[in-house]
Coordinates of C-alpha atoms in Angstrom, one line a residue:
M1 CA 22.4 -3.2 -136.8
R2 CA 25.9 -4.9 -136.9
L3 CA 24.5 -7.9 -135.1
L4 CA 21.7 -8.3 -137.6
K5 CA 24.2 -8.2 -140.5
N6 CA 26.5 -10.7 -138.9
G7 CA 23.6 -13.1 -138.3
L8 CA 22.5 -12.9 -141.9
M9 CA 26.0 -13.6 -143.1
L10 CA 26.2 -16.7 -140.8
I11 CA 22.9 -18.0 -142.1
G12 CA 24.1 -17.5 -145.7
L13 CA 27.4 -19.3 -145.0
L14 CA 25.6 -22.3 -143.5
S15 CA 23.3 -22.5 -146.5
V16 CA 26.2 -22.6 -148.9
L17 CA 28.0 -25.3 -146.9
S18 CA 24.8 -27.5 -146.8
T19 CA 24.5 -27.3 -150.6
L20 CA 28.2 -28.3 -151.1
V21 CA 27.8 -31.4 -148.8
F22 CA 24.7 -32.5 -150.6
A23 CA 26.4 -32.2 -154.0
V24 CA 29.4 -34.2 -152.8
Q25 CA 27.1 -37.0 -151.6
Q26 CA 25.3 -37.2 -154.9
T27 CA 28.5 -37.7 -156.8
M28 CA 29.9 -40.5 -154.5
E29 CA 30.1 -44.1 -155.8
P30 CA 27.5 -46.4 -154.2
E31 CA 30.1 -48.1 -152.0
E32 CA 31.2 -44.7 -150.7
Q33 CA 27.7 -43.7 -149.5
P34 CA 27.4 -43.4 -145.7
L35 CA 26.6 -46.7 -144.1
A36 CA 23.5 -45.4 -142.4
E37 CA 21.9 -44.7 -145.8
T38 CA 22.6 -48.2 -147.3
P39 CA 19.3 -50.3 -147.4
I40 CA 19.7 -53.4 -145.3
Q41 CA 18.8 -56.5 -147.2
D42 CA 18.5 -59.8 -145.3
P43 CA 17.6 -62.6 -147.8
E44 CA 16.9 -65.0 -144.9
K45 CA 13.8 -62.9 -144.0
N46 CA 12.3 -62.7 -147.5
V47 CA 9.5 -65.0 -148.6
S48 CA 10.7 -68.2 -150.0
P49 CA 11.2 -68.0 -153.8
A50 CA 9.2 -71.2 -154.1
Y51 CA 6.2 -69.6 -152.5
R52 CA 3.7 -68.2 -155.0
I53 CA 0.2 -66.9 -154.6
S54 CA -2.1 -67.5 -157.5
A55 CA -5.7 -67.7 -158.5
I56 CA -7.3 -71.1 -158.0
D57 CA -8.8 -73.4 -160.7
I58 CA -12.3 -74.3 -159.6
P59 CA -13.4 -77.9 -160.3
E60 CA -16.0 -78.0 -163.0
D61 CA -18.2 -80.6 -161.3
L62 CA -19.0 -79.0 -157.9
N63 CA -21.9 -80.5 -156.0
F64 CA -23.2 -80.8 -152.5
S65 CA -24.6 -84.2 -151.6
G66 CA -25.0 -85.0 -155.3
E67 CA -26.9 -81.7 -156.1
P68 CA -25.0 -79.7 -158.7
V69 CA -23.9 -76.1 -158.3
P70 CA -25.0 -73.8 -161.1
Q71 CA -21.5 -73.0 -162.2
E72 CA -22.6 -71.3 -165.4
D73 CA -23.9 -68.4 -163.3
P74 CA -21.0 -65.8 -162.9
E75 CA -22.5 -64.5 -159.6
I76 CA -22.4 -68.0 -158.2
M77 CA -18.8 -68.5 -159.3
E78 CA -17.6 -65.3 -157.7
R79 CA -19.0 -66.6 -154.4
V80 CA -17.4 -70.0 -155.0
D81 CA -14.1 -68.4 -155.8
R82 CA -14.2 -66.3 -152.7
E83 CA -14.5 -69.3 -150.4
F84 CA -11.9 -71.3 -152.2
L85 CA -9.4 -68.4 -151.9
V86 CA -10.2 -67.7 -148.2
N87 CA -10.0 -71.3 -147.2
T88 CA -7.0 -72.3 -149.3
Y89 CA -4.8 -69.3 -148.2
W90 CA -5.8 -69.5 -144.5
Q91 CA -3.3 -72.3 -144.4
S92 CA -2.9 -72.8 -140.7
N93 CA -6.7 -73.2 -140.2
A94 CA -6.9 -75.6 -143.2
L95 CA -4.1 -77.8 -141.8
L96 CA -5.8 -77.9 -138.4
L97 CA -9.1 -79.0 -140.0
M98 CA -7.3 -81.8 -141.9
K99 CA -5.6 -83.0 -138.7
R100 CA -8.9 -82.9 -136.7
A101 CA -10.9 -84.5 -139.5
H102 CA -8.7 -87.6 -139.4
K103 CA -9.6 -87.9 -135.7
Y104 CA -13.3 -87.2 -135.8
F105 CA -14.6 -88.2 -139.3
P106 CA -14.4 -91.9 -138.4
V107 CA -16.9 -91.2 -135.6
I108 CA -19.2 -89.0 -137.7
E109 CA -19.3 -90.9 -141.0
P110 CA -21.0 -94.2 -139.8
I111 CA -23.7 -92.2 -138.0
L112 CA -24.5 -90.2 -141.1
A113 CA -24.6 -93.4 -143.2
K114 CA -26.8 -95.2 -140.7
N115 CA -29.3 -92.4 -140.8
G116 CA -29.4 -92.0 -144.5
V117 CA -27.7 -88.6 -144.5
P118 CA -25.2 -87.8 -147.2
D119 CA -21.5 -88.1 -146.3
D120 CA -21.0 -84.4 -147.4
F121 CA -22.7 -83.3 -144.1
K122 CA -19.5 -84.1 -142.2
Y123 CA -18.2 -80.9 -143.8
L124 CA -21.1 -79.0 -142.4
A125 CA -19.8 -79.9 -138.9
V126 CA -16.4 -78.5 -140.0
A127 CA -18.0 -75.3 -141.2
E128 CA -20.1 -75.0 -138.0
S129 CA -17.4 -75.5 -135.4
G130 CA -14.1 -76.3 -136.9
L131 CA -14.5 -79.7 -135.2
E132 CA -14.2 -78.2 -131.7
N133 CA -16.6 -78.0 -128.8
V134 CA -17.2 -74.3 -129.2
V135 CA -20.1 -72.1 -127.9
S136 CA -21.6 -69.4 -130.2
P137 CA -22.7 -66.0 -128.9
A138 CA -26.3 -67.2 -129.3
G139 CA -25.6 -70.3 -127.1
A140 CA -25.3 -72.9 -129.9
T141 CA -23.0 -75.6 -128.6
G142 CA -20.7 -78.4 -129.6
F143 CA -19.5 -79.7 -133.0
W144 CA -22.9 -79.4 -134.5
Q145 CA -23.8 -76.1 -132.8
I146 CA -27.1 -77.3 -131.3
M147 CA -29.3 -74.8 -129.4
K148 CA -30.5 -75.8 -125.9
A149 CA -34.2 -76.0 -126.9
T150 CA -33.4 -78.0 -130.0
G151 CA -31.3 -80.5 -128.1
R152 CA -33.9 -81.0 -125.4
E153 CA -36.6 -81.4 -128.1
Y154 CA -34.6 -84.3 -129.6
G155 CA -33.9 -86.0 -126.3
L156 CA -30.5 -84.7 -125.2
E157 CA -29.9 -84.1 -121.5
I158 CA -28.9 -80.5 -121.0
N159 CA -28.3 -79.0 -117.5
D160 CA -25.5 -77.7 -115.4
N161 CA -24.3 -81.2 -114.6
V162 CA -24.6 -82.9 -118.0
D163 CA -24.8 -81.4 -121.5
E164 CA -25.0 -84.0 -124.2
R165 CA -24.6 -81.5 -126.9
Y166 CA -20.9 -82.1 -126.2
H167 CA -21.4 -85.8 -126.7
L168 CA -20.2 -86.2 -130.3
E169 CA -22.1 -89.5 -131.1
K170 CA -25.4 -88.3 -129.5
A171 CA -25.2 -84.8 -131.0
T172 CA -24.5 -86.3 -134.5
E173 CA -27.6 -88.4 -134.2
V174 CA -29.7 -85.3 -133.4
A175 CA -28.1 -83.4 -136.3
C176 CA -29.1 -86.2 -138.6
R177 CA -32.8 -86.1 -137.5
Y178 CA -32.8 -82.4 -137.8
L179 CA -31.3 -82.5 -141.3
K180 CA -33.7 -85.2 -142.6
R181 CA -36.7 -83.1 -141.4
Y182 CA -35.4 -80.1 -143.3
K183 CA -34.8 -82.2 -146.4
E184 CA -38.3 -83.5 -146.3
K185 CA -39.7 -80.0 -145.9
Y186 CA -37.6 -78.1 -148.4
G187 CA -36.9 -80.8 -151.0
S188 CA -33.1 -80.6 -151.2
W189 CA -30.1 -81.4 -149.1
T190 CA -28.6 -78.0 -150.1
M191 CA -31.6 -76.2 -148.6
A192 CA -31.4 -78.4 -145.6
A193 CA -27.8 -77.3 -145.0
A194 CA -28.8 -73.6 -145.4
V195 CA -31.8 -74.0 -143.0
Y196 CA -29.5 -75.7 -140.5
N197 CA -27.5 -72.5 -140.4
T198 CA -30.2 -69.9 -140.3
G199 CA -33.4 -71.6 -139.1
T200 CA -36.7 -72.1 -140.8
G201 CA -38.1 -68.7 -139.9
S202 CA -35.5 -66.7 -141.8
I203 CA -35.5 -69.1 -144.8
D204 CA -39.3 -69.1 -145.1
R205 CA -39.4 -65.3 -144.9
Y206 CA -36.8 -64.9 -147.7
M207 CA -38.6 -67.4 -149.9
G208 CA -41.9 -65.6 -149.4
I209 CA -40.5 -62.2 -150.3
Q210 CA -38.4 -63.3 -153.2
K211 CA -40.7 -66.0 -154.6
V212 CA -38.0 -68.6 -155.2
E213 CA -37.2 -71.9 -153.5
N214 CA -33.7 -72.8 -154.6
Y215 CA -30.7 -71.9 -152.4
Y216 CA -28.7 -70.5 -155.3
D217 CA -31.6 -68.2 -156.3
L218 CA -32.1 -66.7 -152.9
L219 CA -30.6 -63.4 -151.7
L220 CA -29.7 -64.3 -148.1
G221 CA -27.9 -62.7 -145.2
A222 CA -24.1 -62.6 -145.4
E223 CA -23.4 -65.7 -143.2
T224 CA -26.0 -68.0 -144.7
G225 CA -25.3 -66.6 -148.2
R226 CA -21.7 -67.9 -147.8
Y227 CA -22.5 -71.0 -145.9
V228 CA -22.9 -73.7 -148.5
F229 CA -20.1 -72.2 -150.6
R230 CA -17.8 -72.5 -147.6
I231 CA -18.8 -76.1 -147.1
L232 CA -18.1 -76.8 -150.8
A233 CA -14.6 -75.3 -150.5
I234 CA -13.8 -77.2 -147.3
K235 CA -15.0 -80.4 -148.9
E236 CA -12.8 -80.0 -151.9
I237 CA -9.7 -78.8 -150.0
L238 CA -9.9 -81.6 -147.4
S239 CA -10.6 -84.2 -150.0
H240 CA -7.6 -83.2 -152.3
P241 CA -5.1 -81.3 -150.0
D242 CA -2.1 -81.9 -152.4
K243 CA -4.0 -80.2 -155.2
Y244 CA -4.1 -77.0 -153.2
G245 CA -0.5 -77.1 -152.0
F246 CA -0.8 -78.8 -148.7
I247 CA 1.9 -81.3 -147.8
I248 CA 0.7 -83.4 -144.9
E249 CA 1.9 -86.9 -143.9
K250 CA -0.2 -89.5 -142.0
G251 CA 2.0 -89.0 -139.0
D252 CA 1.0 -85.3 -138.9
L253 CA -2.6 -86.1 -138.4
Y254 CA -4.5 -86.4 -135.1
S255 CA -5.7 -89.8 -134.0
D256 CA -8.3 -90.8 -131.5
V257 CA -7.2 -92.7 -128.4
P258 CA -9.1 -96.0 -128.0
T259 CA -11.4 -96.2 -125.0
F260 CA -13.7 -98.6 -123.2
S261 CA -17.0 -97.7 -121.5
V262 CA -17.6 -97.8 -117.8
E263 CA -21.3 -97.9 -116.8
V264 CA -22.3 -95.6 -114.0
D265 CA -25.9 -95.5 -112.5
T266 CA -25.1 -93.8 -109.2
P267 CA -23.9 -90.3 -108.2
V268 CA -20.2 -89.6 -108.5
A269 CA -19.0 -87.3 -105.7
D270 CA -15.6 -86.5 -107.2
F271 CA -14.5 -87.2 -110.7
A272 CA -10.8 -86.6 -109.9
D273 CA -11.0 -89.5 -107.5
F274 CA -13.0 -91.5 -110.0
A275 CA -10.4 -90.9 -112.7
R276 CA -7.6 -92.0 -110.4
Q277 CA -9.2 -95.4 -110.2
Y278 CA -8.4 -95.9 -113.9
E279 CA -4.8 -94.4 -113.7
I280 CA -5.8 -91.2 -115.4
N281 CA -6.4 -87.7 -114.2
Y282 CA -9.4 -85.3 -114.3
K283 CA -8.1 -83.5 -117.4
I284 CA -7.9 -86.8 -119.4
L285 CA -11.4 -87.9 -118.1
K286 CA -12.9 -84.6 -119.3
R287 CA -11.0 -84.8 -122.6
H288 CA -12.9 -88.0 -123.4
N289 CA -16.2 -87.0 -121.8
P290 CA -16.7 -83.3 -122.4
W291 CA -20.4 -83.8 -121.8
L292 CA -19.7 -84.1 -118.1
R293 CA -19.8 -80.4 -117.2
E294 CA -19.0 -80.4 -113.4
P295 CA -16.5 -82.3 -111.3
H296 CA -19.3 -84.5 -109.9
L297 CA -22.4 -86.3 -111.1
N298 CA -25.7 -85.8 -109.3
N299 CA -27.6 -88.6 -111.0
A300 CA -30.5 -88.5 -108.5
S301 CA -32.6 -90.5 -111.0
G302 CA -30.2 -93.5 -111.2
K303 CA -29.8 -93.0 -115.0
M304 CA -27.2 -95.2 -116.6
Y305 CA -24.3 -93.3 -118.1
Q306 CA -21.5 -94.6 -120.3
I307 CA -18.2 -93.0 -119.4
A308 CA -15.3 -93.4 -121.8
I309 CA -12.0 -94.4 -120.3
P310 CA -8.8 -94.5 -122.4
H311 CA -6.9 -97.7 -122.6
K312 CA -3.6 -97.8 -120.7
G313 CA -0.4 -96.7 -122.2
Y314 CA -1.6 -93.7 -124.2
Y315 CA -1.2 -91.0 -121.5
K316 CA 1.5 -90.4 -119.0
T317 CA 0.2 -88.9 -115.7
G318 CA 2.1 -87.8 -112.6
P319 CA 2.1 -89.6 -109.3

């Protein structure tokens, strides 16, 4: 019984002491507070005072290939706004697109012009691949994301040894033919862009169910529903980077290395040895000829290939 009483007394004493300590801390001046409880402020790690995040003023004359966007429609403008915000504030990606565009647009633009395809379609290539030789989960390949069957239908060589979907000039030619066919069938470049993304089967089904023919009137799947709006945002941001807060000098941009063509109409047993003849290595050869898919060329048919070789002085290779 005595032990129980002593224990209760001890608990009471500790409770009183805790209360007194807390009261003393509450009355201390700020500089007297214990160091461990002082919030640590490091101004060097704060966001720059000059950095501000704001809504974006959308241009009032948006168009794709000269076809106006119905900006009086609030639903349309919400979708436009989303793509402007996403693509403006994903700054690292936008900068990379600007850098790559400087390198690859000079290749794409004259091919579009020659084929009578509006210049705006170079931004479709940006939306499709980010101007990289990527492969989608469905197997669409290259800058223009061409499927194997489509590429072969339009005359591209596609096999384990050679895949011309990675050949930018040839793939752009195929994309032009594809787009012109869609423009003729659907009557507008905007619809041609949408069909390029989703295919004729899906678009025809949506048009049949919904009884409308204009892209902006159609309720489409998430990807195709955003597709043209994303192209519009990319076009505006890449065309007027300073307007959207991007500071980029000419020296920051990527530039293509000039090349000359070597004609090859025989098999090549080893491209590493082939590259060495021109004072480059295998990596550099593949950089300029990504359509060569293996370290050798079979070429049993004796087909004439044009292999791009960079001029001397642009790359430094080891011994």
